[in-house]
């Protein structure tokens, strides 16, 4: 029995999938050789089944690159945030808690050969000694204070060591104990160099000067950005510079709050720098993310 076109068309899908027996395949092929209509139908089916393959992988590579960049940005941002939190925690735990004067907190004794020894009690975990020559250049005046901290009391319980004030044989004229509450310094050893009035050790002020410089710098950058806001090259460069003083001011606020004076200004300054660096990097990343968002929004219009 000769197969009709309808029968051949019904079995062509099975023929394309190689699911026919040898005899059936022979029947289909013999029919196609004689029937142009079924042959065209078979060619159309083959064209339909063979979907075009796009071998251009650049869009996929672009997506992969974007995802990798976002992943790296997320990791870096998380690291910067962790560093900030770590520095803040350490700064809080090691912040000096100044000890009011008592005869037990520190004692001054001569130990021979003109050496003067400062001995600290067990509750003292840190101290600061400042000295300057007398007006008549006969020797030196010393100002001492002591402190402890949450870190030393609860985590690393290491007491401070006794120290010799004049290891090179300097003449110790006076030794005062200064407190951080604005009260007068207390004479512990030697003669009073100012018998007519009290001596008060004031906190250092250079953090105030740095904060003022940062404010002036940030204001100047702000004016430049306002004037050249149409010049993208100048604007982008100025924004990067602008976040330097801003990051410093934020770091100072985190470490010192609204106070810019300090009895441990050097320690506080290093703490500010440690917080400033990750804040600055985080700000640059935030600017970059905002710029990418604006560009995508613009391209979507």
PDB file of C-alpha atoms in Angstrom:
ATOM      1  CA  UNK A   1       0.000   0.000   0.000  1.00  0.00           C
ATOM      2  CA  UNK A   2       1.362   3.333  -1.052  1.00  0.00           C
ATOM      3  CA  UNK A   3       1.651   5.858   1.819  1.00  0.00           C
ATOM      4  CA  UNK A   4      -0.249   9.087   1.367  1.00  0.00           C
ATOM      5  CA  UNK A   5       1.147  12.561   2.128  1.00  0.00           C
ATOM      6  CA  UNK A   6      -0.963  12.784   5.277  1.00  0.00           C
ATOM      7  CA  UNK A   7       0.534   9.559   6.617  1.00  0.00           C
ATOM      8  CA  UNK A   8       4.069  10.728   5.806  1.00  0.00           C
ATOM      9  CA  UNK A   9       3.477  14.098   7.489  1.00  0.00           C
ATOM     10  CA  UNK A  10       2.217  12.318  10.597  1.00  0.00           C
ATOM     11  CA  UNK A  11       5.368  10.239  10.952  1.00  0.00           C
ATOM     12  CA  UNK A  12       7.869  12.958   9.981  1.00  0.00           C
ATOM     13  CA  UNK A  13       8.343  14.106  13.634  1.00  0.00           C
ATOM     14  CA  UNK A  14       9.280  10.526  14.551  1.00  0.00           C
ATOM     15  CA  UNK A  15      11.535  10.376  11.513  1.00  0.00           C
ATOM     16  CA  UNK A  16      13.407  13.509  12.641  1.00  0.00           C
ATOM     17  CA  UNK A  17      13.901  11.978  16.091  1.00  0.00           C
ATOM     18  CA  UNK A  18      15.158   8.677  14.619  1.00  0.00           C
ATOM     19  CA  UNK A  19      12.331   6.793  16.279  1.00  0.00           C
ATOM     20  CA  UNK A  20      11.119   4.836  13.203  1.00  0.00           C
ATOM     21  CA  UNK A  21      12.074   1.354  12.169  1.00  0.00           C
ATOM     22  CA  UNK A  22      14.322   0.831   9.161  1.00  0.00           C
ATOM     23  CA  UNK A  23      11.399  -0.123   6.935  1.00  0.00           C
ATOM     24  CA  UNK A  24       9.421   2.956   7.938  1.00  0.00           C
ATOM     25  CA  UNK A  25      12.456   5.200   7.352  1.00  0.00           C
ATOM     26  CA  UNK A  26      12.857   3.694   3.878  1.00  0.00           C
ATOM     27  CA  UNK A  27       9.183   4.330   3.159  1.00  0.00           C
ATOM     28  CA  UNK A  28       9.478   7.993   4.212  1.00  0.00           C
ATOM     29  CA  UNK A  29      12.651   8.590   2.222  1.00  0.00           C
ATOM     30  CA  UNK A  30      11.200   7.005  -0.941  1.00  0.00           C
ATOM     31  CA  UNK A  31       8.111   9.167  -0.614  1.00  0.00           C
ATOM     32  CA  UNK A  32      10.120  12.363  -0.075  1.00  0.00           C
ATOM     33  CA  UNK A  33      12.179  11.699  -3.166  1.00  0.00           C
ATOM     34  CA  UNK A  34       9.006  11.672  -5.251  1.00  0.00           C
ATOM     35  CA  UNK A  35       6.951  14.301  -3.381  1.00  0.00           C
ATOM     36  CA  UNK A  36       8.261  17.873  -3.362  1.00  0.00           C
ATOM     37  CA  UNK A  37       5.510  19.033  -1.020  1.00  0.00           C
ATOM     38  CA  UNK A  38       6.484  16.583   1.745  1.00  0.00           C
ATOM     39  CA  UNK A  39      10.145  17.328   1.130  1.00  0.00           C
ATOM     40  CA  UNK A  40       9.527  21.048   1.674  1.00  0.00           C
ATOM     41  CA  UNK A  41       7.470  20.224   4.761  1.00  0.00           C
ATOM     42  CA  UNK A  42      10.366  18.186   6.155  1.00  0.00           C
ATOM     43  CA  UNK A  43      12.827  21.039   5.484  1.00  0.00           C
ATOM     44  CA  UNK A  44      10.541  23.474   7.299  1.00  0.00           C
ATOM     45  CA  UNK A  45      10.370  21.156  10.269  1.00  0.00           C
ATOM     46  CA  UNK A  46      14.151  20.871  10.360  1.00  0.00           C
ATOM     47  CA  UNK A  47      14.515  24.655  10.224  1.00  0.00           C
ATOM     48  CA  UNK A  48      12.015  25.058  13.044  1.00  0.00           C
ATOM     49  CA  UNK A  49      13.722  22.458  15.244  1.00  0.00           C
ATOM     50  CA  UNK A  50      17.212  23.857  14.772  1.00  0.00           C
ATOM     51  CA  UNK A  51      17.068  26.966  16.949  1.00  0.00           C
ATOM     52  CA  UNK A  52      19.728  29.579  16.131  1.00  0.00           C
ATOM     53  CA  UNK A  53      22.641  29.575  18.564  1.00  0.00           C
ATOM     54  CA  UNK A  54      23.968  32.956  19.663  1.00  0.00           C
ATOM     55  CA  UNK A  55      27.681  32.485  20.197  1.00  0.00           C
ATOM     56  CA  UNK A  56      28.265  36.067  21.335  1.00  0.00           C
ATOM     57  CA  UNK A  57      29.226  35.664  25.017  1.00  0.00           C
ATOM     58  CA  UNK A  58      30.019  39.332  25.668  1.00  0.00           C
ATOM     59  CA  UNK A  59      26.655  40.062  27.395  1.00  0.00           C
ATOM     60  CA  UNK A  60      27.176  37.096  29.714  1.00  0.00           C
ATOM     61  CA  UNK A  61      30.747  38.183  30.433  1.00  0.00           C
ATOM     62  CA  UNK A  62      29.516  41.703  31.183  1.00  0.00           C
ATOM     63  CA  UNK A  63      26.914  40.373  33.615  1.00  0.00           C
ATOM     64  CA  UNK A  64      29.534  38.148  35.237  1.00  0.00           C
ATOM     65  CA  UNK A  65      31.918  41.091  35.568  1.00  0.00           C
ATOM     66  CA  UNK A  66      29.193  43.265  37.099  1.00  0.00           C
ATOM     67  CA  UNK A  67      28.269  40.574  39.627  1.00  0.00           C
ATOM     68  CA  UNK A  68      31.926  40.065  40.517  1.00  0.00           C
ATOM     69  CA  UNK A  69      32.408  43.822  40.979  1.00  0.00           C
ATOM     70  CA  UNK A  70      29.359  44.074  43.224  1.00  0.00           C
ATOM     71  CA  UNK A  71      30.560  41.101  45.241  1.00  0.00           C
ATOM     72  CA  UNK A  72      33.980  42.697  45.706  1.00  0.00           C
ATOM     73  CA  UNK A  73      32.378  46.012  46.672  1.00  0.00           C
ATOM     74  CA  UNK A  74      30.178  44.243  49.216  1.00  0.00           C
ATOM     75  CA  UNK A  75      33.178  42.433  50.716  1.00  0.00           C
ATOM     76  CA  UNK A  76      35.242  45.636  50.905  1.00  0.00           C
ATOM     77  CA  UNK A  77      32.357  47.603  52.409  1.00  0.00           C
ATOM     78  CA  UNK A  78      31.833  44.880  55.018  1.00  0.00           C
ATOM     79  CA  UNK A  79      35.540  44.912  55.829  1.00  0.00           C
ATOM     80  CA  UNK A  80      35.568  48.699  56.241  1.00  0.00           C
ATOM     81  CA  UNK A  81      32.526  48.560  58.494  1.00  0.00           C
ATOM     82  CA  UNK A  82      34.146  45.804  60.565  1.00  0.00           C
ATOM     83  CA  UNK A  83      37.350  47.829  60.911  1.00  0.00           C
ATOM     84  CA  UNK A  84      35.402  50.899  62.032  1.00  0.00           C
ATOM     85  CA  UNK A  85      33.486  48.905  64.636  1.00  0.00           C
ATOM     86  CA  UNK A  86      36.693  47.210  65.801  1.00  0.00           C
ATOM     87  CA  UNK A  87      38.565  50.505  66.228  1.00  0.00           C
ATOM     88  CA  UNK A  88      35.612  52.102  68.036  1.00  0.00           C
ATOM     89  CA  UNK A  89      35.385  49.120  70.387  1.00  0.00           C
ATOM     90  CA  UNK A  90      39.122  49.133  71.156  1.00  0.00           C
ATOM     91  CA  UNK A  91      39.101  52.919  71.628  1.00  0.00           C
ATOM     92  CA  UNK A  92      36.233  52.613  74.098  1.00  0.00           C
ATOM     93  CA  UNK A  93      37.784  49.736  76.024  1.00  0.00           C
ATOM     94  CA  UNK A  94      41.230  51.371  76.250  1.00  0.00           C
ATOM     95  CA  UNK A  95      40.016  54.935  76.885  1.00  0.00           C
ATOM     96  CA  UNK A  96      41.953  56.311  79.908  1.00  0.00           C
ATOM     97  CA  UNK A  97      39.975  56.717  83.119  1.00  0.00           C
ATOM     98  CA  UNK A  98      42.094  59.188  85.032  1.00  0.00           C
ATOM     99  CA  UNK A  99      42.710  58.409  88.686  1.00  0.00           C
ATOM    100  CA  UNK A 100      42.260  61.248  91.197  1.00  0.00           C
ATOM    101  CA  UNK A 101      45.332  61.989  93.288  1.00  0.00           C
ATOM    102  CA  UNK A 102      46.025  59.949  96.373  1.00  0.00           C
ATOM    103  CA  UNK A 103      49.247  59.277  98.221  1.00  0.00           C
ATOM    104  CA  UNK A 104      48.989  55.626  97.219  1.00  0.00           C
ATOM    105  CA  UNK A 105      48.435  56.090  93.490  1.00  0.00           C
ATOM    106  CA  UNK A 106      52.014  57.239  92.924  1.00  0.00           C
ATOM    107  CA  UNK A 107      54.905  57.898  95.301  1.00  0.00           C
ATOM    108  CA  UNK A 108      58.184  59.654  94.562  1.00  0.00           C
ATOM    109  CA  UNK A 109      61.391  58.479  96.256  1.00  0.00           C
ATOM    110  CA  UNK A 110      65.099  59.079  95.894  1.00  0.00           C
ATOM    111  CA  UNK A 111      67.005  55.824  95.441  1.00  0.00           C
ATOM    112  CA  UNK A 112      70.574  57.104  95.504  1.00  0.00           C
ATOM    113  CA  UNK A 113      73.005  58.826  93.121  1.00  0.00           C
ATOM    114  CA  UNK A 114      70.372  61.516  92.586  1.00  0.00           C
ATOM    115  CA  UNK A 115      67.927  59.139  90.858  1.00  0.00           C
ATOM    116  CA  UNK A 116      64.246  59.756  91.527  1.00  0.00           C
ATOM    117  CA  UNK A 117      61.856  56.808  91.267  1.00  0.00           C
ATOM    118  CA  UNK A 118      58.113  56.999  90.587  1.00  0.00           C
ATOM    119  CA  UNK A 119      56.318  53.993  92.109  1.00  0.00           C
ATOM    120  CA  UNK A 120      52.715  53.205  91.097  1.00  0.00           C
ATOM    121  CA  UNK A 121      50.104  51.200  92.956  1.00  0.00           C
ATOM    122  CA  UNK A 122      48.463  48.077  91.534  1.00  0.00           C
ATOM    123  CA  UNK A 123      45.362  49.903  90.247  1.00  0.00           C
ATOM    124  CA  UNK A 124      47.476  52.043  87.905  1.00  0.00           C
ATOM    125  CA  UNK A 125      47.655  50.671  84.357  1.00  0.00           C
ATOM    126  CA  UNK A 126      49.060  53.695  82.592  1.00  0.00           C
ATOM    127  CA  UNK A 127      50.666  57.050  83.231  1.00  0.00           C
ATOM    128  CA  UNK A 128      51.793  60.183  81.462  1.00  0.00           C
ATOM    129  CA  UNK A 129      54.866  62.217  82.386  1.00  0.00           C
ATOM    130  CA  UNK A 130      55.562  65.687  81.033  1.00  0.00           C
ATOM    131  CA  UNK A 131      58.644  67.694  81.902  1.00  0.00           C
ATOM    132  CA  UNK A 132      60.162  71.100  81.178  1.00  0.00           C
ATOM    133  CA  UNK A 133      63.185  73.040  82.444  1.00  0.00           C
ATOM    134  CA  UNK A 134      62.859  75.595  85.210  1.00  0.00           C
ATOM    135  CA  UNK A 135      63.183  79.300  84.442  1.00  0.00           C
ATOM    136  CA  UNK A 136      66.599  79.429  86.082  1.00  0.00           C
ATOM    137  CA  UNK A 137      67.740  76.245  84.229  1.00  0.00           C
ATOM    138  CA  UNK A 138      68.676  74.529  87.472  1.00  0.00           C
ATOM    139  CA  UNK A 139      66.736  71.375  86.634  1.00  0.00           C
ATOM    140  CA  UNK A 140      63.423  70.029  85.444  1.00  0.00           C
ATOM    141  CA  UNK A 141      59.825  70.141  86.604  1.00  0.00           C
ATOM    142  CA  UNK A 142      57.741  66.973  86.126  1.00  0.00           C
ATOM    143  CA  UNK A 143      53.967  66.600  85.869  1.00  0.00           C
ATOM    144  CA  UNK A 144      52.536  63.100  86.290  1.00  0.00           C
ATOM    145  CA  UNK A 145      49.057  61.629  85.991  1.00  0.00           C
ATOM    146  CA  UNK A 146      47.797  58.035  86.109  1.00  0.00           C
ATOM    147  CA  UNK A 147      44.851  56.107  84.722  1.00  0.00           C
ATOM    148  CA  UNK A 148      43.262  52.730  84.296  1.00  0.00           C
ATOM    149  CA  UNK A 149      40.791  51.415  81.682  1.00  0.00           C
ATOM    150  CA  UNK A 150      38.087  48.837  81.083  1.00  0.00           C
ATOM    151  CA  UNK A 151      40.548  46.821  78.986  1.00  0.00           C
ATOM    152  CA  UNK A 152      43.188  46.659  81.713  1.00  0.00           C
ATOM    153  CA  UNK A 153      40.751  45.949  84.526  1.00  0.00           C
ATOM    154  CA  UNK A 154      38.828  43.161  82.798  1.00  0.00           C
ATOM    155  CA  UNK A 155      40.782  41.803  79.818  1.00  0.00           C
ATOM    156  CA  UNK A 156      44.513  42.366  80.081  1.00  0.00           C
ATOM    157  CA  UNK A 157      45.354  42.893  83.742  1.00  0.00           C
ATOM    158  CA  UNK A 158      48.900  44.183  83.410  1.00  0.00           C
ATOM    159  CA  UNK A 159      50.066  46.809  85.868  1.00  0.00           C
ATOM    160  CA  UNK A 160      52.429  49.556  84.867  1.00  0.00           C
ATOM    161  CA  UNK A 161      56.086  49.360  85.819  1.00  0.00           C
ATOM    162  CA  UNK A 162      57.853  51.811  88.105  1.00  0.00           C
ATOM    163  CA  UNK A 163      60.007  54.340  86.293  1.00  0.00           C
ATOM    164  CA  UNK A 164      63.032  56.538  86.975  1.00  0.00           C
ATOM    165  CA  UNK A 165      62.274  60.165  86.191  1.00  0.00           C
ATOM    166  CA  UNK A 166      65.884  61.201  85.551  1.00  0.00           C
ATOM    167  CA  UNK A 167      67.733  58.236  84.002  1.00  0.00           C
ATOM    168  CA  UNK A 168      70.455  60.569  82.680  1.00  0.00           C
ATOM    169  CA  UNK A 169      71.059  62.248  86.017  1.00  0.00           C
ATOM    170  CA  UNK A 170      68.946  65.359  85.438  1.00  0.00           C
ATOM    171  CA  UNK A 171      68.184  67.453  88.503  1.00  0.00           C
ATOM    172  CA  UNK A 172      64.565  66.896  89.560  1.00  0.00           C
ATOM    173  CA  UNK A 173      63.372  70.201  91.016  1.00  0.00           C
ATOM    174  CA  UNK A 174      59.665  69.453  91.411  1.00  0.00           C
ATOM    175  CA  UNK A 175      57.185  66.682  90.709  1.00  0.00           C
ATOM    176  CA  UNK A 176      53.481  67.520  90.455  1.00  0.00           C
ATOM    177  CA  UNK A 177      50.449  65.284  90.057  1.00  0.00           C
ATOM    178  CA  UNK A 178      47.935  66.743  87.611  1.00  0.00           C
ATOM    179  CA  UNK A 179      44.274  65.821  87.407  1.00  0.00           C
ATOM    180  CA  UNK A 180      41.910  66.199  84.463  1.00  0.00           C
ATOM    181  CA  UNK A 181      39.050  67.949  86.256  1.00  0.00           C
ATOM    182  CA  UNK A 182      40.536  71.432  86.061  1.00  0.00           C
ATOM    183  CA  UNK A 183      41.826  71.453  89.654  1.00  0.00           C
ATOM    184  CA  UNK A 184      45.313  72.595  90.637  1.00  0.00           C
ATOM    185  CA  UNK A 185      48.303  70.287  90.266  1.00  0.00           C
ATOM    186  CA  UNK A 186      49.449  68.752  93.552  1.00  0.00           C
ATOM    187  CA  UNK A 187      53.102  68.974  94.616  1.00  0.00           C
ATOM    188  CA  UNK A 188      54.459  65.510  95.466  1.00  0.00           C
ATOM    189  CA  UNK A 189      58.200  66.086  95.548  1.00  0.00           C
ATOM    190  CA  UNK A 190      60.665  68.979  95.657  1.00  0.00           C
ATOM    191  CA  UNK A 191      59.947  72.652  95.938  1.00  0.00           C
ATOM    192  CA  UNK A 192      56.948  74.606  94.788  1.00  0.00           C
ATOM    193  CA  UNK A 193      58.068  76.590  91.748  1.00  0.00           C
ATOM    194  CA  UNK A 194      55.035  78.871  91.958  1.00  0.00           C
ATOM    195  CA  UNK A 195      54.302  79.476  95.647  1.00  0.00           C
ATOM    196  CA  UNK A 196      52.192  82.521  94.886  1.00  0.00           C
ATOM    197  CA  UNK A 197      49.532  80.585  92.968  1.00  0.00           C
ATOM    198  CA  UNK A 198      48.484  77.188  91.790  1.00  0.00           C
ATOM    199  CA  UNK A 199      49.637  75.370  88.655  1.00  0.00           C
ATOM    200  CA  UNK A 200      47.064  73.793  86.334  1.00  0.00           C
ATOM    201  CA  UNK A 201      47.999  71.399  83.526  1.00  0.00           C
ATOM    202  CA  UNK A 202      45.708  72.047  80.564  1.00  0.00           C
ATOM    203  CA  UNK A 203      44.754  69.506  77.872  1.00  0.00           C
ATOM    204  CA  UNK A 204      46.448  69.629  74.485  1.00  0.00           C
ATOM    205  CA  UNK A 205      44.710  71.606  71.777  1.00  0.00           C
ATOM    206  CA  UNK A 206      46.241  70.442  68.482  1.00  0.00           C
ATOM    207  CA  UNK A 207      43.197  68.275  67.673  1.00  0.00           C
ATOM    208  CA  UNK A 208      41.203  71.508  67.627  1.00  0.00           C
ATOM    209  CA  UNK A 209      43.578  72.958  65.036  1.00  0.00           C
ATOM    210  CA  UNK A 210      43.342  69.831  62.877  1.00  0.00           C
ATOM    211  CA  UNK A 211      39.546  69.943  63.066  1.00  0.00           C
ATOM    212  CA  UNK A 212      39.564  73.610  62.020  1.00  0.00           C
ATOM    213  CA  UNK A 213      41.847  72.853  59.053  1.00  0.00           C
ATOM    214  CA  UNK A 214      39.568  69.967  58.013  1.00  0.00           C
ATOM    215  CA  UNK A 215      36.492  72.234  58.162  1.00  0.00           C
ATOM    216  CA  UNK A 216      38.195  74.911  56.040  1.00  0.00           C
ATOM    217  CA  UNK A 217      39.361  72.276  53.548  1.00  0.00           C
ATOM    218  CA  UNK A 218      35.874  70.743  53.283  1.00  0.00           C
ATOM    219  CA  UNK A 219      34.278  74.181  52.827  1.00  0.00           C
ATOM    220  CA  UNK A 220      36.751  75.052  50.067  1.00  0.00           C
ATOM    221  CA  UNK A 221      36.028  71.794  48.240  1.00  0.00           C
ATOM    222  CA  UNK A 222      32.304  72.464  48.595  1.00  0.00           C
ATOM    223  CA  UNK A 223      32.694  75.892  46.963  1.00  0.00           C
ATOM    224  CA  UNK A 224      34.739  74.389  44.113  1.00  0.00           C
ATOM    225  CA  UNK A 225      32.046  71.758  43.514  1.00  0.00           C
ATOM    226  CA  UNK A 226      29.369  74.454  43.509  1.00  0.00           C
ATOM    227  CA  UNK A 227      31.270  76.604  41.005  1.00  0.00           C
ATOM    228  CA  UNK A 228      32.343  73.783  38.668  1.00  0.00           C
ATOM    229  CA  UNK A 229      29.290  71.530  38.988  1.00  0.00           C
ATOM    230  CA  UNK A 230      28.948  71.445  35.169  1.00  0.00           C
ATOM    231  CA  UNK A 231      32.519  70.220  34.693  1.00  0.00           C
ATOM    232  CA  UNK A 232      32.274  66.511  35.468  1.00  0.00           C
ATOM    233  CA  UNK A 233      36.033  65.945  35.484  1.00  0.00           C
ATOM    234  CA  UNK A 234      36.686  68.677  38.045  1.00  0.00           C
ATOM    235  CA  UNK A 235      33.573  67.714  40.009  1.00  0.00           C
ATOM    236  CA  UNK A 236      34.507  64.031  40.298  1.00  0.00           C
ATOM    237  CA  UNK A 237      38.070  64.831  41.358  1.00  0.00           C
ATOM    238  CA  UNK A 238      36.934  67.410  43.923  1.00  0.00           C
ATOM    239  CA  UNK A 239      34.400  64.983  45.410  1.00  0.00           C
ATOM    240  CA  UNK A 240      37.184  62.489  46.096  1.00  0.00           C
ATOM    241  CA  UNK A 241      39.230  65.204  47.816  1.00  0.00           C
ATOM    242  CA  UNK A 242      36.172  66.519  49.677  1.00  0.00           C
ATOM    243  CA  UNK A 243      35.633  63.237  51.500  1.00  0.00           C
ATOM    244  CA  UNK A 244      39.128  63.341  53.037  1.00  0.00           C
ATOM    245  CA  UNK A 245      38.391  66.179  55.537  1.00  0.00           C
ATOM    246  CA  UNK A 246      34.825  64.919  55.940  1.00  0.00           C
ATOM    247  CA  UNK A 247      36.125  61.463  56.884  1.00  0.00           C
ATOM    248  CA  UNK A 248      38.565  63.025  59.348  1.00  0.00           C
ATOM    249  CA  UNK A 249      35.788  65.037  61.008  1.00  0.00           C
ATOM    250  CA  UNK A 250      33.588  61.935  61.232  1.00  0.00           C
ATOM    251  CA  UNK A 251      36.500  59.997  62.720  1.00  0.00           C
ATOM    252  CA  UNK A 252      37.106  62.719  65.293  1.00  0.00           C
ATOM    253  CA  UNK A 253      33.413  62.750  66.204  1.00  0.00           C
ATOM    254  CA  UNK A 254      33.421  58.963  66.647  1.00  0.00           C
ATOM    255  CA  UNK A 255      36.553  58.978  68.812  1.00  0.00           C
ATOM    256  CA  UNK A 256      36.112  62.242  70.730  1.00  0.00           C
ATOM    257  CA  UNK A 257      32.503  63.283  70.259  1.00  0.00           C
ATOM    258  CA  UNK A 258      32.097  67.067  70.324  1.00  0.00           C
ATOM    259  CA  UNK A 259      35.266  67.532  72.425  1.00  0.00           C
ATOM    260  CA  UNK A 260      38.447  68.534  70.594  1.00  0.00           C
ATOM    261  CA  UNK A 261      40.765  68.885  73.617  1.00  0.00           C
ATOM    262  CA  UNK A 262      42.580  65.874  75.040  1.00  0.00           C
ATOM    263  CA  UNK A 263      45.166  64.881  77.621  1.00  0.00           C
ATOM    264  CA  UNK A 264      46.113  61.954  75.355  1.00  0.00           C
ATOM    265  CA  UNK A 265      45.960  63.810  72.052  1.00  0.00           C
ATOM    266  CA  UNK A 266      48.534  61.650  70.248  1.00  0.00           C
ATOM    267  CA  UNK A 267      46.644  58.445  71.079  1.00  0.00           C
ATOM    268  CA  UNK A 268      43.342  60.028  70.034  1.00  0.00           C
ATOM    269  CA  UNK A 269      44.859  61.301  66.777  1.00  0.00           C
ATOM    270  CA  UNK A 270      45.979  57.805  65.750  1.00  0.00           C
ATOM    271  CA  UNK A 271      42.543  56.478  66.657  1.00  0.00           C
ATOM    272  CA  UNK A 272      40.948  59.143  64.450  1.00  0.00           C
ATOM    273  CA  UNK A 273      43.190  58.160  61.527  1.00  0.00           C
ATOM    274  CA  UNK A 274      42.350  54.466  61.965  1.00  0.00           C
ATOM    275  CA  UNK A 275      38.641  55.303  61.726  1.00  0.00           C
ATOM    276  CA  UNK A 276      39.117  57.890  58.986  1.00  0.00           C
ATOM    277  CA  UNK A 277      40.660  55.497  56.428  1.00  0.00           C
ATOM    278  CA  UNK A 278      37.781  52.954  56.246  1.00  0.00           C
ATOM    279  CA  UNK A 279      35.220  55.794  56.346  1.00  0.00           C
ATOM    280  CA  UNK A 280      36.922  57.427  53.352  1.00  0.00           C
ATOM    281  CA  UNK A 281      36.971  54.160  51.372  1.00  0.00           C
ATOM    282  CA  UNK A 282      33.314  53.545  52.233  1.00  0.00           C
ATOM    283  CA  UNK A 283      32.405  57.057  51.046  1.00  0.00           C
ATOM    284  CA  UNK A 284      34.157  56.531  47.703  1.00  0.00           C
ATOM    285  CA  UNK A 285      32.336  53.226  47.243  1.00  0.00           C
ATOM    286  CA  UNK A 286      29.013  54.878  48.053  1.00  0.00           C
ATOM    287  CA  UNK A 287      29.677  57.603  45.466  1.00  0.00           C
ATOM    288  CA  UNK A 288      30.547  54.942  42.873  1.00  0.00           C
ATOM    289  CA  UNK A 289      27.356  52.971  43.595  1.00  0.00           C
ATOM    290  CA  UNK A 290      25.216  56.114  43.345  1.00  0.00           C
ATOM    291  CA  UNK A 291      26.881  56.995  40.038  1.00  0.00           C
ATOM    292  CA  UNK A 292      26.187  53.487  38.659  1.00  0.00           C
ATOM    293  CA  UNK A 293      22.556  53.705  39.765  1.00  0.00           C
ATOM    294  CA  UNK A 294      22.105  57.086  38.051  1.00  0.00           C
ATOM    295  CA  UNK A 295      23.688  55.797  34.834  1.00  0.00           C
ATOM    296  CA  UNK A 296      21.397  52.735  34.750  1.00  0.00           C
ATOM    297  CA  UNK A 297      18.385  54.924  35.435  1.00  0.00           C
ATOM    298  CA  UNK A 298      19.424  57.251  32.608  1.00  0.00           C
ATOM    299  CA  UNK A 299      19.982  54.362  30.180  1.00  0.00           C
ATOM    300  CA  UNK A 300      16.579  52.902  31.077  1.00  0.00           C
ATOM    301  CA  UNK A 301      14.761  55.986  29.836  1.00  0.00           C
TER     302      UNK A 301
END
